[in-house]
Amino acid sequence: MQAATVAPRGDAALLDRALLLRAAGDALVKLNPARLIRNPVIFVTEVVSILVTILSVAALVRGEAWGFFAAIAAWLWFTVLFATFAEAVAEGRGRARAESLRRARTDARAKLLLRADDRSLWQPRSATDLRSGDIVLVESGDLVPSDGEVIEGIASVNEAAVTGESAPVIRESGGDRSAVTGGTLVVSDWIVVRITAAPGSTFMDRMIQLVEGASRQKTPNEIALDILLAGMTIIFLIAVVSLVGLASWNGNPPGVPVLAALLITLIPTTIGGLLSAIGIAGMDRLVRFNVMATSGRAVEAAGDVDVLLLDKTGTITLGNRQAAAFHPAPGVEAGRLAEAALLSSLADETPEGRSIVAFARDHHHLPIPVLPADAKVVPFTAQTRMSGLDTADGSYRKGAVEALAAAIGAELPAAVRQDVERVGRSGGTPLAVSHQGRLLGVIELKDIVKPGIRERFAALRRMGIRTVMVTGDNRLTAAAIATEAGVDDFIAEATPEDKLRYIREAQAEGRLVAMAGDGTNDAPALAQADVGVAMQTGTQAAREAGNMVDLDSDPTKLIEVVEIGKQLLITRGALTTFSIANDVAKYFAILPTIFVASYPQLQALNLMRLTSPESAILSAVIFNALIIVALVPLALRGVRYTPVGAAALLRRNLLIYGLGGIVAPFIGIKLIDVILTLLGFF
């Protein structure tokens, strides 16, 4: 059976020809009023476009001048089309990824076990016919037919179809590495899997629905903004209707197409046309980071997070303790301790054991000997808490200080005890070393804090986010690592109840909390957190509890998730500011030219000195349509985010998008007016 094709992880090209052509067709479909009514601003624009189109056709039939009316109608339709086109492009990018995922799926055949305890009794079954609770056998070369949990066996699994990473991972029964995903490939050994997903609701199915945007619901922020835009539309509609009576009193009422153009240029069509695209693009950016959000609400919540819970091991530290120093006991030479430490670790294939051998070689210039043929390896056990080597030269042991001291029947000298306490206070782990029952000294193992992590936490602090390290270490070790990493707080000797209690207390204070986890014991906290990022390699319980799944299983990605959420909110806020600021300039473009005949004093507000009232109206309508097109790439890519405080962010937004929103229409409308005049339209 062939392996599934790796889903592309790169960003879909924004100007991909096929994508744009399909989006153009989808934009026409979205003109259906039953669908467009969900966007009140663009719905009103469509209704007005229909009205002006009818009036221009009526003028043509009556033999009256109809060109100006038709031009207004055409650009109003372009405004609606460009707005639906922006949403269609955003959805199209997600659909392209969904199609690649569909191609990655194969109609896998399952080996349904007739008896759970007998792997030789099975019958072929289509993966689509499997039900939750079925037991299947998956052997080397087979695709995992559906989501499930390993209940027997151990195997190497290639998850490239889901994560894009070609390196296989180990899946085995029990523990936190038992979850398997449908469509992944077993490359060695075998596993027995209990199916946990119903047909059509597997992890891959849900991922396809989400990247297509089919399951995206509007977030509370979007709903609130929709209400605001609808309210502004109603206010401007009332204002424009009121102008009819005001102008009629002077005997010079403007025509309906002119009033329609005024209404459309004054209501916030820019943000109304881009709002859906911004929301869809936010989830799309998460997908490009290989994070799947179960709702747009989760992405938005990530942008408002102010407390971040991070696991120590593998997130803040590298995850493997490394030898940092040898501390000899009184009367013992450093070289002798180094030699004993090397020999006791010679057969230890753990990262800690290999680091001890490397430290003895690099810092004490000891050659690494070949393991003697007659040597007896003493493996580490939870009972003895020691490991070592028995050779012709005697027995070498290393292990937990108290355990080794008890095994050799020795009291710890005061100097050795001081070394042990100092290592513990610094955040390290002490291991005692002995040869032939004599205590030689202490090895200092240290959790290595990831490079650059302190700077990242400092950036989060500038964003107003409080970082909390969660660890099972004792308070002394936790405090030392927390200080070195630069986190704001830590939870030592943490239990699932401790995590849950901390999250609830923070939420009771009005804070939004994010955390990452992968084990079943993390599920309660993931479910309670406002943003719970579960690791793809974690258990089924953890993945179901969180509202995001990290397909790369990289806990540090929680920081990127927060940044993407903030970028989404900033983009929405920036374009809203720009849209509303645009309207200020349009007042000066249209109002003076429409009513200057009735109120000559308004000529003072004609700052742009536009050619004629008709040119002013048409230039404003054209600019109103083109600015949506110009902002589509920004809506899809997002406003560049930098970790600064809220006050600095507000100042930057007002300066760039507020002031820019006022200045741009003055330049754009005047430029269009000049072009129309040069072309002889006016």
XYZ file of C-alpha atoms in Angstrom:
682
model
C 0.000 0.000 0.000
C 1.390 3.409 -0.909
C 2.123 6.139 1.573
C -0.084 9.162 1.452
C 1.166 12.220 -0.316
C 2.604 14.856 1.976
C 0.298 17.838 2.253
C 2.114 21.029 1.259
C 3.010 23.248 4.173
C 3.979 26.413 2.317
C 1.748 29.403 1.838
C -0.587 29.168 -1.129
C 0.431 31.773 -3.661
C -1.750 34.833 -3.272
C -1.769 35.555 -7.005
C -2.050 31.958 -8.170
C -3.943 32.145 -11.493
C -6.130 29.084 -10.923
C -7.040 30.262 -7.428
C -8.011 33.740 -8.674
C -10.103 32.365 -11.543
C -12.022 30.096 -9.205
C -12.446 32.933 -6.706
C -13.888 35.123 -9.462
C -16.558 32.500 -10.157
C -17.266 32.070 -6.441
C -17.612 35.860 -6.082
C -20.516 35.792 -8.552
C -22.201 32.968 -6.615
C -21.878 34.987 -3.409
C -24.029 37.748 -4.950
C -27.067 35.687 -3.964
C -28.950 38.058 -1.595
C -29.853 35.125 0.680
C -26.115 34.632 1.341
C -25.075 38.282 1.216
C -27.578 39.407 3.852
C -25.160 38.064 6.491
C -22.964 41.053 5.580
C -25.302 44.038 6.074
C -23.011 46.691 4.557
C -22.404 44.826 1.308
C -26.038 43.704 1.198
C -27.159 47.349 1.250
C -24.586 48.090 -1.467
C -26.067 45.334 -3.638
C -29.630 46.589 -3.120
C -28.550 50.112 -4.069
C -26.677 48.738 -7.121
C -29.849 46.998 -8.304
C -31.857 50.223 -7.818
C -29.380 52.396 -9.769
C -29.171 49.768 -12.521
C -32.961 49.814 -12.913
C -32.977 53.630 -13.041
C -30.198 53.741 -15.663
C -32.042 51.189 -17.844
C -35.255 53.197 -17.453
C -33.426 56.361 -18.544
C -32.061 54.517 -21.580
C -35.551 53.321 -22.534
C -36.957 56.847 -22.209
C -34.143 58.215 -24.379
C -32.746 60.345 -21.561
C -29.073 60.763 -20.587
C -28.142 57.502 -18.960
C -24.319 57.204 -19.216
C -23.544 58.829 -15.860
C -26.125 56.673 -14.070
C -24.806 53.533 -15.771
C -21.232 54.382 -14.755
C -22.302 54.759 -11.116
C -24.211 51.454 -11.307
C -21.231 49.667 -12.868
C -18.808 50.791 -10.147
C -21.299 50.004 -7.413
C -21.507 46.467 -8.801
C -17.711 46.326 -8.882
C -17.702 47.327 -5.209
C -19.971 44.401 -4.359
C -17.985 41.991 -6.548
C -14.654 43.034 -5.089
C -16.026 42.539 -1.570
C -17.274 39.020 -2.347
C -14.053 38.355 -4.285
C -11.955 39.072 -1.168
C -13.899 36.484 0.815
C -13.740 34.009 -2.085
C -9.936 34.346 -2.328
C -9.568 33.696 1.413
C -11.833 30.654 1.186
C -10.068 29.491 -1.974
C -6.703 29.363 -0.227
C -8.207 27.163 2.456
C -9.964 25.033 -0.159
C -6.641 24.447 -1.951
C -5.200 23.041 1.252
C -8.302 20.925 1.790
C -7.969 19.447 -1.676
C -4.345 18.529 -0.995
C -5.495 16.803 2.194
C -8.168 14.923 0.267
C -5.524 13.760 -2.176
C -3.468 12.645 0.817
C -6.293 10.368 1.924
C -6.525 6.930 0.417
C -9.484 4.578 0.511
C -7.685 2.429 3.054
C -8.625 -1.161 3.750
C -8.839 -2.214 7.389
C -8.074 -5.571 8.976
C -11.013 -5.913 11.352
C -10.198 -8.378 14.144
C -12.887 -10.948 14.803
C -11.389 -11.574 18.238
C -9.426 -8.917 20.083
C -7.033 -11.490 21.525
C -6.201 -13.265 18.239
C -4.316 -11.323 15.546
C -4.615 -14.173 13.057
C -8.415 -13.878 12.824
C -9.365 -10.837 10.775
C -11.423 -9.911 7.758
C -10.953 -7.052 5.249
C -13.201 -4.056 5.702
C -13.368 -0.642 4.047
C -12.154 2.132 6.336
C -15.393 4.030 5.710
C -17.374 1.133 7.225
C -15.550 1.192 10.553
C -17.416 2.269 13.657
C -16.249 3.586 17.009
C -15.155 0.648 19.174
C -14.026 -1.623 16.297
C -10.656 -3.325 16.818
C -8.299 -3.409 13.819
C -4.834 -4.777 13.131
C -2.381 -2.437 11.381
C 0.857 -3.980 10.170
C 3.986 -2.659 8.470
C 3.035 -1.018 5.153
C -0.614 -0.475 6.149
C -2.358 2.857 6.473
C -4.095 3.477 9.775
C -7.732 3.311 8.593
C -9.221 5.782 11.090
C -8.501 7.666 14.302
C -7.975 5.443 17.303
C -5.856 4.395 20.261
C -3.224 1.671 20.337
C -4.287 -1.053 22.758
C -1.542 -3.552 21.928
C 1.865 -3.518 20.291
C 4.373 -0.854 19.291
C 5.169 0.500 15.825
C 6.945 3.255 13.947
C 4.387 5.498 12.222
C 4.946 8.001 9.409
C 2.597 10.956 10.052
C 3.668 12.986 7.018
C 0.113 13.027 5.659
C -0.970 15.026 8.711
C 2.076 16.917 9.969
C 4.179 17.228 6.827
C 7.156 15.780 8.723
C 8.738 12.691 7.169
C 10.489 11.441 10.312
C 8.455 8.542 11.776
C 7.302 8.543 15.404
C 6.742 5.724 17.877
C 3.203 4.745 18.826
C 2.566 2.192 21.565
C -0.144 1.049 23.929
C -0.512 2.867 27.230
C 0.913 6.239 28.210
C 0.676 9.476 26.270
C 1.830 8.143 22.872
C -1.063 5.848 22.103
C -3.180 8.030 19.784
C -2.992 7.356 16.029
C -4.541 9.340 13.192
C -6.324 7.956 10.152
C -4.282 8.201 6.941
C -0.884 7.797 8.624
C 1.398 4.928 7.600
C 2.847 2.156 9.791
C 6.414 1.677 8.541
C 7.549 -1.087 10.899
C 6.163 -3.675 13.349
C 2.427 -3.847 14.143
C -0.228 -2.374 16.409
C -3.776 -3.225 17.400
C -5.980 -0.128 17.316
C -9.373 0.561 18.872
C -11.264 2.957 16.565
C -12.473 6.097 18.366
C -14.005 8.156 15.517
C -17.222 7.713 13.577
C -17.107 7.896 9.744
C -16.902 11.485 8.532
C -15.743 12.831 11.898
C -12.107 11.765 11.900
C -9.322 14.198 12.612
C -8.574 14.511 8.883
C -12.265 15.103 8.048
C -12.522 17.864 10.643
C -9.297 19.420 9.421
C -10.599 19.508 5.827
C -13.845 21.159 6.936
C -11.999 23.765 8.956
C -9.450 24.768 6.325
C -12.280 25.070 3.796
C -14.006 27.485 6.136
C -17.169 25.374 6.130
C -17.198 25.133 9.920
C -16.023 28.684 10.650
C -18.500 30.546 12.818
C -18.285 34.279 13.399
C -16.511 35.209 16.600
C -18.032 37.526 19.237
C -15.714 40.303 18.066
C -16.879 39.889 14.457
C -20.524 39.809 15.532
C -20.054 42.996 17.567
C -18.346 44.667 14.602
C -21.156 43.524 12.300
C -23.677 45.168 14.642
C -21.603 48.377 14.663
C -21.375 48.434 10.860
C -25.098 47.736 10.518
C -25.812 50.585 12.935
C -23.581 52.981 10.995
C -25.285 51.932 7.753
C -28.719 52.699 9.211
C -27.522 56.081 10.521
C -26.055 57.092 7.141
C -29.188 55.834 5.360
C -31.347 58.077 7.553
C -28.926 60.970 7.021
C -28.987 60.611 3.216
C -32.786 60.377 3.137
C -32.950 63.521 5.307
C -30.790 65.365 2.763
C -33.531 64.857 0.155
C -35.964 66.967 2.130
C -33.281 69.547 2.934
C -32.306 69.945 -0.731
C -35.938 69.874 -1.931
C -36.697 72.862 0.290
C -34.310 74.837 -1.913
C -35.897 73.441 -5.079
C -32.811 71.544 -6.228
C -33.110 67.927 -5.033
C -30.318 65.526 -6.145
C -31.196 62.468 -8.226
C -31.544 59.017 -6.744
C -28.287 57.715 -8.362
C -26.379 60.633 -6.818
C -27.851 59.933 -3.378
C -27.097 56.227 -3.864
C -23.460 57.043 -4.633
C -23.327 59.288 -1.559
C -24.729 56.536 0.668
C -22.342 53.839 -0.576
C -19.252 56.032 -0.258
C -20.183 57.064 3.286
C -21.074 53.678 4.780
C -18.027 51.560 5.849
C -17.899 49.372 2.728
C -14.126 48.846 3.008
C -14.163 46.945 6.299
C -17.554 45.434 5.430
C -16.033 43.899 2.314
C -12.891 42.642 4.050
C -14.225 41.468 7.414
C -14.909 37.857 6.394
C -11.594 37.620 4.543
C -9.724 38.758 7.658
C -11.365 36.076 9.824
C -10.810 33.272 7.317
C -7.202 34.354 6.757
C -6.551 34.232 10.516
C -7.422 30.531 10.627
C -5.497 30.029 7.386
C -2.337 31.444 8.982
C -2.716 28.956 11.824
C -2.978 26.113 9.321
C 0.234 27.303 7.672
C 1.880 26.981 11.098
C 0.463 23.443 11.262
C -1.997 24.344 14.010
C -5.652 23.407 13.626
C -8.185 25.535 15.497
C -11.609 24.068 16.142
C -13.210 27.513 15.918
C -12.527 31.105 14.988
C -13.347 31.952 18.610
C -10.180 30.122 19.691
C -8.022 32.169 17.291
C -9.559 35.397 18.534
C -9.159 34.357 22.173
C -5.468 33.717 21.497
C -5.090 37.379 20.600
C -6.528 38.446 23.966
C -4.560 35.982 26.125
C -2.780 37.542 29.074
C -1.623 34.415 30.961
C 0.447 31.703 29.282
C 1.075 28.316 30.962
C 4.116 26.506 29.550
C 5.549 23.142 30.465
C 9.213 23.264 31.496
C 10.621 20.136 29.884
C 10.868 20.389 26.107
C 9.336 23.868 26.050
C 11.491 26.114 28.197
C 14.386 23.666 28.473
C 15.825 21.356 25.829
C 14.290 18.382 27.643
C 17.490 16.374 28.141
C 19.643 17.021 31.179
C 23.294 17.532 30.330
C 26.439 17.007 32.454
C 27.652 20.439 33.554
C 30.361 19.713 36.184
C 32.092 17.041 38.298
C 32.445 17.781 42.044
C 35.002 15.408 43.664
C 34.679 14.325 47.298
C 37.416 15.370 49.776
C 40.653 13.510 49.039
C 39.567 12.407 45.568
C 41.309 13.690 42.455
C 39.116 15.216 39.763
C 40.581 12.872 37.144
C 39.659 9.781 39.154
C 36.053 10.990 39.552
C 35.874 11.739 35.825
C 37.160 8.250 34.943
C 34.653 6.567 37.288
C 31.825 8.715 35.922
C 32.805 7.777 32.351
C 32.973 4.021 33.089
C 29.698 4.010 35.030
C 28.021 5.703 32.037
C 29.769 3.767 29.275
C 26.789 1.476 28.626
C 24.160 4.147 29.443
C 22.469 5.101 26.156
C 20.224 7.774 27.689
C 20.910 11.405 26.715
C 22.138 12.028 30.280
C 24.524 9.051 30.142
C 25.944 10.096 26.780
C 26.416 13.671 28.012
C 28.480 12.402 30.992
C 30.764 10.433 28.665
C 31.114 13.470 26.376
C 31.861 15.782 29.329
C 34.608 13.452 30.645
C 36.134 13.300 27.168
C 35.938 17.028 26.382
C 36.771 18.536 29.779
C 39.123 15.916 31.231
C 40.626 14.645 27.969
C 39.863 11.019 28.736
C 39.756 8.516 25.862
C 36.510 6.602 25.524
C 37.359 2.915 26.051
C 35.711 -0.013 24.314
C 33.226 -1.829 26.525
C 35.102 -4.914 27.860
C 33.701 -8.223 26.662
C 33.500 -9.591 30.208
C 31.897 -6.450 31.620
C 28.486 -6.727 33.221
C 26.083 -3.886 32.568
C 23.915 -2.902 35.535
C 20.808 -1.159 34.133
C 18.913 1.564 35.913
C 15.732 0.511 37.719
C 13.135 2.486 39.607
C 13.835 0.339 42.666
C 17.609 0.804 42.872
C 17.717 4.275 41.194
C 21.255 3.434 40.086
C 23.107 2.085 37.066
C 26.688 1.181 36.300
C 29.240 -1.334 35.133
C 31.019 -4.305 36.730
C 34.500 -4.931 35.300
C 37.657 -6.757 36.315
C 38.743 -3.489 37.904
C 35.696 -3.414 40.196
C 32.161 -2.051 40.219
C 31.322 1.475 39.076
C 28.008 3.003 40.055
C 26.176 6.295 39.557
C 22.695 7.255 40.727
C 20.519 9.257 43.082
C 22.657 10.540 45.945
C 20.640 9.111 48.837
C 20.087 5.776 47.065
C 23.773 5.279 46.244
C 24.900 6.322 49.720
C 22.483 3.803 51.243
C 23.663 1.071 48.827
C 27.352 1.456 49.783
C 26.561 2.142 53.446
C 28.391 5.458 53.532
C 27.640 8.756 55.209
C 27.817 11.785 52.978
C 30.754 14.012 53.925
C 29.787 17.590 54.755
C 31.551 18.905 51.627
C 29.678 16.449 49.391
C 26.370 17.361 51.024
C 27.082 21.035 50.396
C 27.788 20.261 46.731
C 24.485 18.360 46.486
C 22.526 21.257 48.019
C 24.271 23.827 45.811
C 23.468 21.839 42.660
C 19.829 21.558 43.726
C 19.532 25.279 44.449
C 20.969 26.127 41.022
C 18.274 24.057 39.300
C 20.495 21.055 38.548
C 20.242 17.354 39.401
C 23.061 15.750 41.472
C 24.165 12.150 40.809
C 26.599 10.394 43.135
C 29.466 8.234 41.771
C 31.212 5.357 43.505
C 33.948 2.783 42.774
C 34.260 -0.391 44.807
C 31.926 0.975 47.445
C 33.771 4.289 47.877
C 31.973 7.572 47.241
C 34.060 9.591 44.767
C 31.918 12.662 44.274
C 28.939 14.183 42.483
C 27.996 14.720 38.833
C 25.989 17.882 38.190
C 23.278 17.438 35.547
C 21.578 20.579 34.373
C 18.436 21.355 32.397
C 19.609 23.565 29.542
C 17.326 26.524 28.929
C 16.620 26.939 25.216
C 18.626 29.688 23.505
C 16.632 32.875 23.001
C 13.736 31.782 25.234
C 14.440 34.556 27.752
C 14.141 37.174 25.003
C 10.846 35.649 23.840
C 9.433 35.837 27.355
C 10.589 39.452 27.580
C 8.696 40.155 24.335
C 5.579 38.514 25.789
C 5.936 40.648 28.904
C 5.993 43.776 26.730
C 2.756 42.506 25.178
C 1.241 42.358 28.665
C 1.248 38.544 28.853
C 2.203 36.829 32.103
C 4.224 33.618 31.599
C 3.935 30.723 34.042
C 6.216 27.665 33.991
C 4.615 24.353 35.010
C 6.923 21.582 36.243
C 6.996 18.507 38.426
C 10.402 19.523 39.844
C 10.871 20.600 43.446
C 10.589 24.288 44.303
C 14.360 24.905 44.462
C 14.966 23.483 40.988
C 11.860 25.149 39.573
C 12.857 28.540 41.027
C 16.351 28.324 39.516
C 15.058 27.412 36.033
C 12.339 30.073 36.244
C 14.918 32.733 37.085
C 17.247 31.681 34.276
C 14.428 31.518 31.707
C 12.868 34.803 32.812
C 9.297 33.600 33.389
C 7.016 35.622 35.647
C 5.841 32.752 37.855
C 6.084 28.996 38.221
C 4.117 26.052 39.571
C 6.433 23.455 41.136
C 5.589 19.802 41.870
C 2.525 20.426 39.708
C -0.392 17.998 39.655
C -3.388 18.138 37.262
C -5.400 19.669 40.096
C -2.770 22.405 40.571
C -2.944 23.402 36.886
C -6.724 23.448 36.912
C -6.852 25.502 40.103
C -4.361 28.066 38.763
C -6.348 28.503 35.522
C -9.636 28.941 37.369
C -8.140 31.494 39.764
C -6.689 33.502 36.847
C -10.012 33.402 34.993
C -11.836 34.523 38.133
C -9.616 37.633 38.017
C -10.858 38.332 34.485
C -7.793 36.974 32.670
C -7.713 34.826 29.526
C -5.463 31.790 29.893
C -3.647 29.676 27.298
C -1.801 26.424 27.910
C -0.280 23.524 26.003
C -0.459 19.855 26.932
C -0.327 16.342 25.539
C -1.271 13.895 28.273
C -4.575 12.644 29.620
C -3.717 14.356 32.897
C -3.588 17.678 30.980
C -7.129 17.247 29.603
C -8.989 19.015 32.465
C -6.715 22.069 32.251
C -6.856 22.131 28.430
C -10.646 22.081 28.561
C -10.735 24.855 31.196
C -8.205 27.139 29.453
C -9.516 29.767 27.047
C -6.932 28.565 24.522
C -5.936 24.926 24.963
C -3.324 23.713 22.476
C -3.123 19.912 22.435
C -0.174 18.119 20.868
C -0.899 15.860 17.878
C 1.321 13.207 19.477
C -0.749 13.350 22.656
C -3.643 11.250 23.813
C -7.125 11.296 22.330
C -8.437 12.824 25.560
C -6.012 15.747 25.305
C -6.825 16.391 21.641
C -10.557 16.407 22.323
C -10.191 18.683 25.365
C -8.209 21.443 23.626
C -9.608 23.898 21.090
C -6.437 23.777 18.989
C -4.206 20.902 17.884
C -0.534 21.434 17.054
C 0.311 18.999 14.267
C 4.061 19.421 14.892
C 3.687 18.729 18.637
C 5.923 21.686 19.478
C 4.791 23.247 22.784
C 6.762 26.447 22.151
C 4.446 27.134 19.213
C 1.938 28.422 21.769
C 3.853 31.688 21.571
C 3.300 31.860 17.784
C -0.376 31.026 18.281
C -0.743 34.044 20.566
C 1.043 36.248 18.043
C -1.228 35.057 15.195
C -4.293 35.782 17.347
C -3.019 39.265 18.093
C -2.219 39.815 14.418
C -5.825 38.892 13.563
C -7.241 41.411 16.036
C -4.762 44.106 15.001
C -5.546 43.587 11.304
C -9.266 43.876 11.950
C -8.780 46.981 14.084
C -6.375 48.624 11.625
C -8.638 48.132 8.609
C -11.681 49.281 10.587
C -9.801 52.454 11.508
C -8.768 52.941 7.877
C -12.318 52.372 6.607
C -13.947 54.855 8.967
C -11.179 57.427 8.401
C -11.785 57.082 4.636
C -15.291 58.431 5.074
C -13.994 61.732 6.463
C -12.221 62.514 3.172
C -15.239 61.442 1.118
C -17.358 64.087 2.865
C -15.093 66.739 1.350
C -15.259 65.074 -2.072
C -19.008 64.615 -2.507
C -21.046 66.809 -0.134
C -19.733 70.195 -1.352
C -20.181 69.315 -5.027
C -23.707 67.949 -4.563
C -25.092 70.859 -2.561
C -22.911 73.791 -3.641
C -25.676 75.039 -5.951
C -28.112 75.251 -3.046
C -25.533 76.328 -0.479
C -22.662 78.239 -2.158
C -20.873 78.488 1.190
C -20.004 74.783 0.877
C -17.505 75.689 -1.862
C -15.035 76.404 0.953
C -15.034 72.688 1.772
C -14.214 71.670 -1.805
C -10.559 71.206 -0.872
C -9.805 68.897 -3.804
C -11.100 71.331 -6.414
C -12.640 68.517 -8.428
C -13.661 69.160 -12.063
C -17.444 68.877 -11.700
C -20.101 67.406 -9.407
C -20.439 64.406 -11.743
C -16.680 63.828 -11.751
C -16.514 64.146 -7.960
C -19.292 61.589 -7.450
C -17.918 59.067 -9.952
C -14.316 59.488 -8.693
C -15.433 58.792 -5.120
C -17.395 55.700 -6.188
C -14.434 54.356 -8.210
C -12.022 54.975 -5.326
C -14.444 53.267 -2.938
C -14.339 50.122 -5.113
C -10.610 50.098 -5.857
C -9.507 50.571 -2.247
C -11.106 47.222 -1.343
C -9.021 45.513 -4.030
C -5.883 47.292 -2.839
C -6.429 46.092 0.723
C -7.193 42.421 -0.078
C -3.497 41.339 0.185
C -3.193 43.132 3.533
C -6.365 41.456 4.830
C -5.061 38.024 3.813
C -1.466 38.458 5.002
C -2.318 40.446 8.101
C -0.879 43.657 9.494
C 2.712 43.178 10.643
C 2.729 42.515 14.368
C 5.401 43.745 16.761
C 5.303 43.009 20.507
C 4.614 46.453 21.974
C 2.184 47.683 24.595
C -1.451 48.548 23.903
C -0.852 52.326 24.092
C 2.030 52.212 21.586
C -0.020 49.937 19.334
C -2.965 52.362 19.400
C -0.692 55.301 18.543
C 0.810 53.387 15.618
C -2.612 52.345 14.321
C -3.975 55.885 14.496
C -0.887 57.306 12.811
C -0.660 54.779 9.961
C -4.244 53.664 9.375
C -6.134 56.611 10.866
C -4.098 59.398 9.284
C -3.443 57.245 6.213
C -7.164 56.586 5.876
C -7.827 60.323 5.780
C -5.006 61.231 3.383
C -5.375 58.325 0.891
C -8.859 59.294 -0.410
C -7.775 62.910 -0.985
C -4.931 61.695 -3.180
C -6.832 58.817 -4.788
C -10.051 60.690 -5.597
C -8.151 63.670 -6.995
C -5.986 61.383 -9.141
C -9.056 59.566 -10.527
C -10.732 62.923 -11.204
C -7.679 64.085 -13.188
C -7.610 60.834 -15.203
C -11.340 61.017 -15.990
C -10.940 64.649 -17.097
C -7.912 63.872 -19.281
C -9.820 61.015 -20.903
C -12.580 63.446 -21.803
C -15.357 61.981 -19.678
C -16.024 65.394 -18.065
